[in-house]
Amino acid sequence: MNSPTSEFVHTTIELDMSWRYASGDEMERFLNGIAQRLIEAIRCPQCGRRYLPPRPFCGRCRVRMTEWVPVADTGTLVAWTVVHLPIIDGRTGEPRPFPYGMGLIQLDGADTALNHYMATADPELLTIGARVQAVWRDELEGAMDDIMHFEVMP
Amino acid sequence: MVPPDERSRALVSVLGTAETKVTFEDPRSIPEMVLAVVEAALEDAALGWHDIDAVVTASVDLFDGLTASSIAVTEVVGAVMKPETRIAADGLAAAVHAVHQIMAGAYRRILVVAHGKASMAPYWDLTAWAMDPIFLQPLGVNFLTFAGLQAAMLARHDPHAVSRWATTAALRRSAATGGIAGPISVDRVMASPVVASPLRAGMCAPVGDGACAVILGDPNIGDRNLGEEDVRIAGIGHDVGPHHLMIGELTDWAGLRRASQRAYTLAGVTKPTFAIVEPSCLFPHEEELFVEAVGIGTTAPHSPGGGLFAGTAPVISGLSRLLRVVRALKGRTGERGLAHGTWGPAGQGQVVVVAETP
């Protein structure tokens, strides 16, 4: 056993792997919609909650959900934070510039809140309750970052 | 004091406890750290390897950088050719699983072990990988982001919230004798860098390396080390919140309320008053959510040793809270304590244990 004062021996292991996730029927439809600038939520037939992103079952009622409802790409900023720590960008594997704004957004027509980047990291420009609008990429791939971020509406 | 008509509801007995001193970087390997606490817990319980019927370990592959992270400790926990279960959640959830196994009559004595080493890789970055891979990982959301959003919602209509949280953080750090980060003043908390607004670095409990072990036993087997002063677990409860965060759910630990009610029902608790309360809160605003959810009242003292602000490690927090409750109650008569653990973003997983002395 090492003593508490022994030298550290570090072993660095680098992995370069990728996964091919099966998205499931609901997420497939959702992402296909995103590729056409269409956001859809799925509604529970029992409690009526409109879930975004879609899940096959309502966790509260445990019933299958099959009814789709359109959701706007505008909404209300429910919460925001400005993050000052570097993070690894999940899409590129590279460090993401910081600080950056992160919002919790209730899109018009949904009952759940959606996490996404905010266009600004200036706290003076972010207010809970503010109206926000999605900013889309020009070329859409059917992924969540087809929406680059949300910006506060004038 | 526990009212006389509420006593003797013991589910299991706590036979032994041990933990490493949490440090920012423990030079030992995970098996070395775990072996140290296992041997110390056995010694505390006056038991040997052969007295242990089964093992429950708590670890998270993502944090350990291993697949099947329990395999790294199979030998040192004595799980070879014994029934072992691994829980990928907070260590207190592993203790609850062990309670279930003993209550079912499957085993008499179970070793529960949790370990975590935040020094191995950037902890907050890793938590981003705990999120849904299709929807949330591309957005870089991690547990710290959720904590910042949660704090922002709580502070929205409360202009004194941030200064109050700074005071709480300073209070906890000052109460933490031998804490890994040392005491800090309110002014220094407020001057510390913003990490996820409105949270500042000084408002975050320091996360490092640690291991913890607890040995649980059937209270009816007449164990040689069981005495009248021994601590028993009288109530357990846990809860997993919804995947989707509905509006308002970030600002209410409803899952903890459900978990604590389950524990109170089992323990026969009619009024939640405790000699010691040990929440697992990494941020001061979580303490306020905790106090409301478990119903102890806003003025009830808790975290006498500074709570997690003394220093904690991934996965061990809840089990180490149980250890502190057990040590505080040991030797006292008719007292009750509450230990709490949580896992996931913004407290989506919650677990509560009510312990008492006869």
Coordinates of C-alpha atoms in Angstrom, one line a residue:
Chain A
M1 CA 0.0 0.0 0.0
N2 CA 1.2 3.5 -0.7
S3 CA 1.8 5.8 2.3
P4 CA -0.1 9.0 2.2
T5 CA 3.1 10.8 1.3
S6 CA 4.1 8.5 -1.6
E7 CA 4.4 9.9 -5.1
F8 CA 1.3 9.8 -7.3
V9 CA 1.5 7.5 -10.2
H10 CA -0.9 8.7 -12.9
T11 CA -2.0 6.6 -15.8
T12 CA -3.6 8.5 -18.7
I13 CA -5.9 6.6 -20.9
E14 CA -7.4 8.4 -23.9
L15 CA -10.6 7.1 -25.5
D16 CA -11.8 8.0 -29.0
M17 CA -15.1 6.2 -29.2
S18 CA -18.5 7.0 -30.6
W19 CA -21.9 5.6 -29.9
R20 CA -24.8 5.1 -32.2
Y21 CA -27.9 5.7 -30.1
A22 CA -31.2 4.4 -31.2
S23 CA -33.4 7.5 -30.7
G24 CA -36.7 5.7 -30.5
D25 CA -39.9 6.4 -32.4
E26 CA -40.8 9.5 -30.4
M27 CA -37.4 11.2 -30.5
E28 CA -37.1 10.2 -34.2
R29 CA -40.2 12.1 -35.1
F30 CA -39.2 15.0 -32.9
L31 CA -35.7 15.3 -34.4
N32 CA -37.1 14.9 -38.0
G33 CA -39.4 17.8 -37.1
I34 CA -36.4 19.9 -35.8
A35 CA -34.8 19.3 -39.2
Q36 CA -37.8 21.2 -40.7
R37 CA -37.9 23.9 -38.0
L38 CA -41.0 22.2 -36.6
I39 CA -41.1 21.6 -32.8
E40 CA -43.7 19.1 -31.6
A41 CA -44.6 18.1 -28.0
I42 CA -46.3 14.9 -27.1
R43 CA -49.5 15.0 -24.9
C44 CA -50.5 12.6 -22.1
P45 CA -54.1 11.4 -22.8
Q46 CA -54.8 11.2 -19.1
C47 CA -53.3 14.3 -17.4
G48 CA -53.0 16.4 -20.6
R49 CA -49.4 17.5 -19.9
R50 CA -47.5 18.3 -23.1
Y51 CA -44.0 16.9 -22.9
L52 CA -41.0 18.4 -24.7
P53 CA -38.8 16.5 -25.5
P54 CA -41.2 13.6 -26.2
R55 CA -41.0 10.4 -24.1
P56 CA -43.1 7.3 -24.9
F57 CA -44.8 7.2 -21.5
C58 CA -46.1 9.8 -19.1
G59 CA -44.1 9.2 -16.0
R60 CA -46.8 10.5 -13.7
C61 CA -49.7 8.5 -15.2
R62 CA -47.8 5.7 -16.8
V63 CA -49.8 5.7 -20.0
R64 CA -48.6 5.6 -23.5
M65 CA -48.5 8.9 -25.3
T66 CA -49.3 9.2 -29.0
E67 CA -50.9 12.6 -29.5
W68 CA -48.6 15.2 -31.0
V69 CA -49.1 18.9 -30.6
P70 CA -47.3 21.8 -32.3
V71 CA -45.1 24.0 -30.1
A72 CA -43.8 27.5 -31.0
D73 CA -40.2 28.4 -31.2
T74 CA -40.9 31.3 -28.8
G75 CA -41.4 31.0 -25.1
T76 CA -40.8 32.3 -21.6
L77 CA -37.5 32.3 -19.8
V78 CA -38.3 30.4 -16.6
A79 CA -34.7 30.5 -15.2
W80 CA -31.3 31.5 -16.3
T81 CA -27.7 31.2 -15.2
V82 CA -24.4 32.4 -16.5
V83 CA -21.8 29.6 -16.2
H84 CA -18.2 30.7 -15.6
L85 CA -16.5 27.3 -15.7
P86 CA -15.2 25.7 -18.9
I87 CA -17.0 22.7 -20.1
I88 CA -16.4 20.2 -22.9
D89 CA -18.8 20.7 -25.8
G90 CA -20.8 17.5 -26.1
R91 CA -20.9 17.8 -29.9
T92 CA -17.3 18.6 -30.6
G93 CA -15.4 17.3 -27.7
E94 CA -13.6 20.6 -27.5
P95 CA -13.7 23.1 -24.6
R96 CA -16.6 25.6 -25.0
P97 CA -15.8 29.3 -24.6
F98 CA -17.1 30.7 -21.3
P99 CA -18.8 32.4 -19.7
Y100 CA -22.0 31.4 -21.4
G101 CA -25.7 31.8 -20.7
M102 CA -28.0 28.8 -20.1
G103 CA -31.7 29.1 -19.9
L104 CA -34.7 27.1 -18.8
I105 CA -37.4 27.9 -21.3
Q106 CA -41.1 27.1 -21.5
L107 CA -42.0 27.1 -25.1
D108 CA -45.4 28.4 -26.0
G109 CA -47.6 25.3 -26.2
A110 CA -45.5 23.0 -23.9
D111 CA -45.9 22.3 -20.2
T112 CA -42.3 21.3 -19.5
A113 CA -39.2 23.4 -19.5
L114 CA -36.4 23.1 -22.0
N115 CA -32.7 23.7 -21.3
H116 CA -30.8 25.6 -23.9
Y117 CA -28.0 28.1 -24.4
M118 CA -28.8 31.8 -24.3
A119 CA -27.4 34.2 -27.0
T120 CA -25.9 36.4 -24.3
A121 CA -23.9 35.9 -21.1
D122 CA -24.6 39.4 -19.9
P123 CA -26.7 39.1 -16.7
E124 CA -28.1 42.6 -17.3
L125 CA -29.8 41.3 -20.4
L126 CA -31.4 38.2 -18.9
T127 CA -34.6 38.3 -16.8
I128 CA -36.9 35.6 -15.6
G129 CA -40.2 35.9 -17.4
A130 CA -38.6 37.4 -20.5
R131 CA -40.0 36.4 -23.8
V132 CA -37.4 34.5 -25.9
Q133 CA -37.1 33.3 -29.5
A134 CA -35.1 30.3 -30.9
V135 CA -32.2 31.2 -33.2
W136 CA -31.9 28.5 -35.8
R137 CA -28.9 27.4 -37.9
D138 CA -29.1 27.9 -41.6
E139 CA -28.3 24.2 -42.3
L140 CA -30.5 21.9 -40.2
E141 CA -29.3 18.4 -39.2
G142 CA -32.1 17.2 -37.0
A143 CA -30.3 17.7 -33.7
M144 CA -31.0 19.9 -30.7
D145 CA -28.2 22.3 -31.6
D146 CA -30.0 23.1 -34.8
I147 CA -31.3 25.7 -32.5
M148 CA -28.0 27.5 -31.7
H149 CA -29.5 29.4 -28.7
F150 CA -32.4 31.5 -27.6
E151 CA -32.3 35.3 -27.7
V152 CA -34.4 37.7 -25.7
M153 CA -37.2 39.2 -27.8
P154 CA -37.2 43.0 -28.1
Chain B
M1 CA -36.6 12.3 22.9
V2 CA -38.5 9.7 21.0
P3 CA -42.0 9.3 22.5
P4 CA -42.2 5.9 24.2
D5 CA -45.1 4.6 22.0
E6 CA -43.0 5.3 18.9
R7 CA -39.9 3.3 19.9
S8 CA -38.8 -0.3 19.1
R9 CA -39.7 -0.1 15.4
A10 CA -36.1 -1.1 14.4
L11 CA -35.7 -2.4 10.9
V12 CA -32.0 -3.1 11.2
S13 CA -29.1 -2.4 13.5
V14 CA -26.0 -0.4 12.7
L15 CA -23.1 -2.6 13.7
G16 CA -20.1 -0.6 12.6
T17 CA -19.0 2.5 10.6
A18 CA -15.9 4.0 9.1
E19 CA -14.8 6.6 6.6
T20 CA -11.6 8.1 5.2
K21 CA -10.8 11.7 5.8
V22 CA -12.0 13.5 2.7
T23 CA -9.2 15.3 0.9
F24 CA -9.0 17.1 -2.4
E25 CA -6.7 14.3 -3.7
D26 CA -6.2 11.1 -1.8
P27 CA -3.0 9.4 -3.1
R28 CA -4.4 6.0 -2.6
S29 CA -6.1 3.9 -5.3
I30 CA -9.8 3.3 -5.0
P31 CA -9.3 -0.3 -3.7
E32 CA -6.8 1.0 -1.1
M33 CA -9.2 3.6 0.2
V34 CA -12.1 1.1 0.3
L35 CA -10.0 -1.5 2.0
A36 CA -9.1 1.0 4.7
V37 CA -12.7 1.7 5.5
V38 CA -13.8 -1.9 5.3
E39 CA -11.2 -3.0 7.8
A40 CA -12.0 -0.1 10.1
A41 CA -15.8 -0.8 9.9
L42 CA -15.2 -4.5 10.7
E43 CA -13.1 -3.5 13.7
D44 CA -15.7 -1.0 14.8
A45 CA -18.3 -3.8 14.7
A46 CA -16.0 -6.4 16.2
L47 CA -16.7 -8.6 13.3
G48 CA -14.6 -10.5 10.8
W49 CA -14.8 -11.3 7.1
H50 CA -16.8 -14.5 7.6
D51 CA -19.5 -12.7 9.6
I52 CA -20.6 -10.7 6.6
D53 CA -23.3 -12.5 4.5
A54 CA -23.6 -10.0 1.6
V55 CA -22.2 -6.7 0.2
V56 CA -23.8 -3.7 -1.3
T57 CA -21.5 -1.2 -3.0
A58 CA -22.2 2.2 -4.3
S59 CA -20.2 3.7 -7.2
V60 CA -20.8 5.4 -10.5
D61 CA -18.9 4.2 -13.6
L62 CA -18.9 7.7 -15.1
F63 CA -17.1 9.2 -12.1
D64 CA -14.6 6.3 -11.8
G65 CA -13.8 6.2 -15.5
L66 CA -14.5 2.5 -15.3
T67 CA -17.1 0.1 -16.6
A68 CA -18.6 -2.0 -13.8
S69 CA -16.8 0.2 -11.3
S70 CA -17.7 -2.3 -8.5
I71 CA -15.3 -4.8 -10.0
A72 CA -12.3 -2.6 -8.8
V73 CA -13.3 -3.3 -5.2
T74 CA -14.6 -6.9 -5.4
E75 CA -11.8 -8.4 -3.4
V76 CA -11.4 -5.7 -0.8
V77 CA -15.0 -5.6 0.1
G78 CA -15.0 -9.4 0.4
A79 CA -17.6 -9.9 -2.3
V80 CA -15.8 -12.8 -4.1
M81 CA -18.1 -15.8 -3.9
K82 CA -20.6 -13.7 -1.9
P83 CA -23.8 -12.0 -3.0
E84 CA -22.9 -8.5 -4.1
T85 CA -25.2 -5.8 -5.4
R86 CA -23.9 -2.5 -6.9
I87 CA -26.0 0.7 -6.6
A88 CA -25.2 3.4 -9.1
A89 CA -26.5 6.2 -6.9
D90 CA -25.8 7.9 -3.6
G91 CA -24.3 5.6 -0.9
L92 CA -27.4 6.0 1.3
A93 CA -29.5 4.3 -1.4
A94 CA -27.1 1.4 -1.1
A95 CA -27.8 1.3 2.7
V96 CA -31.5 1.3 2.0
H97 CA -31.1 -1.6 -0.4
A98 CA -29.2 -3.5 2.3
V99 CA -32.1 -2.8 4.8
H100 CA -34.5 -4.3 2.3
Q101 CA -32.4 -7.5 2.0
I102 CA -32.2 -7.9 5.8
M103 CA -35.9 -7.2 6.3
A104 CA -36.6 -9.8 3.6
G105 CA -34.7 -12.3 5.8
A106 CA -32.2 -13.0 3.0
Y107 CA -29.1 -12.0 5.0
R108 CA -28.2 -11.3 8.6
R109 CA -25.2 -8.9 8.2
I110 CA -24.4 -6.7 5.2
L111 CA -21.5 -4.5 4.5
V112 CA -22.4 -1.3 2.6
V113 CA -19.5 0.6 1.0
A114 CA -19.4 3.8 -1.1
H115 CA -16.5 5.5 -2.8
G116 CA -15.8 8.5 -5.0
K117 CA -12.7 10.3 -6.3
A118 CA -13.4 13.7 -7.8
S119 CA -9.7 14.3 -8.2
M120 CA -9.6 11.8 -11.1
A121 CA -11.3 14.0 -13.7
P122 CA -13.2 17.3 -13.8
Y123 CA -16.2 16.4 -11.7
W124 CA -18.7 18.9 -13.0
D125 CA -17.8 18.1 -16.6
L126 CA -18.4 14.5 -16.0
T127 CA -21.9 15.2 -14.7
A128 CA -22.8 16.5 -18.2
W129 CA -22.4 12.9 -19.4
A130 CA -25.0 11.8 -16.9
M131 CA -27.6 13.6 -19.0
D132 CA -29.7 12.3 -21.9
P133 CA -27.3 11.8 -24.8
I134 CA -29.6 13.0 -27.6
F135 CA -31.3 16.0 -26.1
L136 CA -29.2 17.4 -23.3
Q137 CA -25.6 16.4 -23.8
P138 CA -25.2 18.5 -27.0
L139 CA -26.2 21.5 -24.9
G140 CA -23.5 21.0 -22.2
V141 CA -25.9 21.0 -19.3
N142 CA -24.4 19.6 -16.1
F143 CA -25.3 19.4 -12.4
L144 CA -23.8 22.7 -11.7
T145 CA -25.8 24.4 -14.4
F146 CA -29.0 22.9 -12.9
A147 CA -27.9 24.2 -9.5
G148 CA -27.4 27.7 -10.9
L149 CA -30.9 27.6 -12.6
Q150 CA -32.5 26.3 -9.4
A151 CA -30.8 29.0 -7.3
A152 CA -31.8 31.7 -9.8
M153 CA -35.5 30.7 -9.6
L154 CA -35.4 30.7 -5.8
A155 CA -33.7 34.1 -5.7
R156 CA -36.2 35.7 -8.2
H157 CA -38.5 37.1 -5.6
D158 CA -36.1 37.1 -2.7
P159 CA -33.6 40.0 -2.8
H160 CA -31.8 38.7 0.3
A161 CA -31.3 35.1 -0.9
V162 CA -27.8 35.4 -2.2
S163 CA -26.5 37.2 0.9
R164 CA -28.3 34.7 3.1
W165 CA -26.7 31.8 1.2
A166 CA -23.3 33.4 1.6
T167 CA -23.9 33.6 5.3
T168 CA -24.9 29.9 5.4
A169 CA -21.9 28.8 3.5
A170 CA -19.6 30.8 5.8
L171 CA -21.4 29.3 8.8
R172 CA -21.0 25.7 7.5
R173 CA -17.3 26.2 6.6
S174 CA -16.6 27.7 10.1
A175 CA -18.4 24.7 11.8
A176 CA -16.3 22.2 9.8
T177 CA -13.4 21.5 12.2
G178 CA -10.7 20.1 10.0
G179 CA -12.7 20.8 6.9
I180 CA -10.7 20.5 3.6
A181 CA -11.3 24.0 2.5
G182 CA -11.0 25.8 5.8
P183 CA -13.2 28.6 7.2
I184 CA -14.3 31.5 5.1
S185 CA -15.9 34.9 5.8
V186 CA -19.1 36.1 4.3
D187 CA -17.3 38.8 2.5
R188 CA -14.9 36.3 0.9
V189 CA -17.8 34.2 -0.2
M190 CA -19.4 37.2 -1.8
A191 CA -16.1 38.1 -3.4
S192 CA -15.4 34.7 -4.7
P193 CA -15.9 34.1 -8.5
V194 CA -19.3 33.4 -9.9
V195 CA -19.4 29.8 -11.1
A196 CA -23.1 29.5 -12.2
S197 CA -24.9 32.7 -11.3
P198 CA -26.1 33.5 -8.7
L199 CA -23.9 30.8 -7.2
R200 CA -20.3 31.7 -6.3
A201 CA -17.4 29.4 -5.7
G202 CA -17.6 30.0 -2.0
M203 CA -21.2 28.8 -2.0
C204 CA -20.2 25.3 -3.3
A205 CA -19.3 22.5 -0.9
P206 CA -15.8 21.3 -1.7
V207 CA -15.8 18.0 -3.5
G208 CA -12.8 15.7 -3.3
D209 CA -12.0 12.0 -2.6
G210 CA -13.4 9.7 0.0
A211 CA -14.8 6.3 1.0
C212 CA -17.3 5.2 3.6
A213 CA -18.4 1.9 5.0
V214 CA -21.4 0.9 7.2
I215 CA -22.2 -2.6 8.5
L216 CA -25.9 -3.3 9.0
G217 CA -27.4 -6.3 10.8
D218 CA -30.7 -8.0 11.7
P219 CA -31.7 -6.6 15.1
N220 CA -33.1 -10.0 16.1
I221 CA -30.1 -12.2 15.8
G222 CA -28.7 -11.5 19.2
D223 CA -25.4 -10.3 17.9
R224 CA -22.6 -10.2 20.5
N225 CA -21.8 -6.6 19.8
L226 CA -25.4 -5.3 20.0
G227 CA -26.1 -3.4 23.1
E228 CA -28.9 -1.2 24.4
E229 CA -26.9 1.8 23.2
D230 CA -26.7 0.6 19.6
V231 CA -28.3 2.6 16.9
R232 CA -31.1 1.1 14.8
I233 CA -32.5 2.2 11.5
A234 CA -36.2 2.7 12.0
G235 CA -37.4 4.3 8.8
I236 CA -36.3 4.4 5.1
G237 CA -37.6 6.1 2.1
H238 CA -36.5 7.1 -1.4
D239 CA -37.9 8.7 -4.4
V240 CA -37.0 9.4 -8.0
G241 CA -38.4 12.5 -9.6
P242 CA -39.8 12.9 -13.1
H243 CA -37.5 13.1 -16.1
H244 CA -39.1 16.3 -17.3
L245 CA -38.8 19.2 -14.9
M246 CA -42.2 20.8 -14.8
I247 CA -42.4 24.5 -14.2
G248 CA -41.9 25.0 -10.5
E249 CA -40.4 21.6 -9.7
L250 CA -36.9 22.9 -9.5
T251 CA -37.9 25.0 -6.6
D252 CA -39.5 22.3 -4.6
W253 CA -37.9 19.0 -3.4
A254 CA -41.2 17.2 -3.6
G255 CA -39.4 13.9 -4.1
L256 CA -37.7 14.4 -0.8
R257 CA -41.0 15.2 0.8
R258 CA -42.4 11.9 -0.5
A259 CA -39.2 10.0 0.6
S260 CA -39.3 11.4 4.1
Q261 CA -43.0 10.7 4.5
R262 CA -42.3 7.1 3.6
A263 CA -39.5 6.9 6.2
Y264 CA -41.6 8.7 8.9
T265 CA -44.4 6.2 8.3
L266 CA -42.2 3.2 8.8
A267 CA -40.5 4.7 11.8
G268 CA -43.8 5.9 13.3
V269 CA -42.7 9.5 13.3
T270 CA -45.7 11.7 13.9
K271 CA -43.7 14.9 14.5
P272 CA -40.4 15.3 12.7
T273 CA -38.1 16.4 15.5
F274 CA -34.6 15.0 15.7
A275 CA -31.6 15.1 17.9
I276 CA -29.4 15.3 14.8
V277 CA -30.2 16.1 11.2
E278 CA -27.6 15.6 8.4
P279 CA -28.6 16.7 5.0
S280 CA -26.6 16.2 1.8
C281 CA -26.6 19.7 0.4
L282 CA -23.8 20.9 -1.9
F283 CA -25.2 24.5 -2.0
P284 CA -26.9 26.7 0.6
H285 CA -30.1 27.0 -1.3
E286 CA -30.5 23.2 -1.2
E287 CA -30.6 23.4 2.6
E288 CA -33.6 25.6 2.4
L289 CA -35.3 23.1 0.0
F290 CA -34.3 20.3 2.4
V291 CA -35.7 21.9 5.6
E292 CA -39.0 22.6 3.9
A293 CA -39.3 19.1 2.4
V294 CA -38.6 17.1 5.5
G295 CA -40.7 19.4 7.6
I296 CA -38.3 20.0 10.5
G297 CA -39.0 23.8 10.6
T298 CA -36.8 26.6 9.4
T299 CA -35.2 27.1 12.8
A300 CA -34.3 23.5 13.5
P301 CA -30.5 23.1 13.7
H302 CA -28.7 20.7 11.3
S303 CA -25.3 19.9 9.9
P304 CA -23.5 20.5 13.3
G305 CA -20.1 19.6 11.7
G306 CA -20.6 21.8 8.7
G307 CA -22.4 19.2 6.6
L308 CA -20.9 18.6 3.1
F309 CA -19.1 22.0 3.4
A310 CA -16.5 20.1 5.5
G311 CA -15.7 18.3 2.3
T312 CA -17.4 15.4 0.5
A313 CA -16.9 13.1 -2.4
P314 CA -19.1 11.9 -5.2
V315 CA -21.4 9.0 -4.1
I316 CA -20.4 8.9 -0.5
S317 CA -22.3 11.9 0.8
G318 CA -25.5 10.2 2.0
L319 CA -23.7 7.2 3.6
S320 CA -21.3 9.5 5.4
R321 CA -24.3 11.5 6.7
L322 CA -25.7 8.2 8.1
L323 CA -22.3 7.6 9.8
R324 CA -22.4 11.0 11.4
V325 CA -26.0 10.4 12.7
V326 CA -25.0 7.0 14.1
R327 CA -22.0 8.4 15.9
A328 CA -24.0 11.3 17.3
L329 CA -26.7 9.0 18.6
K330 CA -24.5 6.2 19.9
G331 CA -24.7 5.9 23.7
R332 CA -27.7 8.2 24.0
T333 CA -31.1 6.8 25.0
G334 CA -34.3 7.3 23.2
E335 CA -33.0 9.7 20.5
R336 CA -33.7 10.0 16.8
G337 CA -31.7 11.3 13.9
L338 CA -32.2 11.8 10.2
A339 CA -29.7 11.2 7.4
H340 CA -30.3 12.4 3.8
G341 CA -28.7 11.6 0.4
T342 CA -29.4 12.7 -3.1
W343 CA -28.2 12.1 -6.6
G344 CA -28.7 13.3 -10.1
P345 CA -29.3 16.9 -11.3
A346 CA -31.1 19.3 -8.9
G347 CA -32.0 16.6 -6.5
Q348 CA -34.0 14.3 -8.7
G349 CA -33.1 11.2 -6.6
Q350 CA -33.7 11.5 -2.9
V351 CA -33.2 9.1 0.0
V352 CA -33.9 9.4 3.7
V353 CA -33.0 7.2 6.7
V354 CA -34.4 7.7 10.2
A355 CA -32.2 6.2 12.9
E356 CA -32.9 5.9 16.6
T357 CA -31.6 4.5 19.9
P358 CA -33.8 2.4 22.1

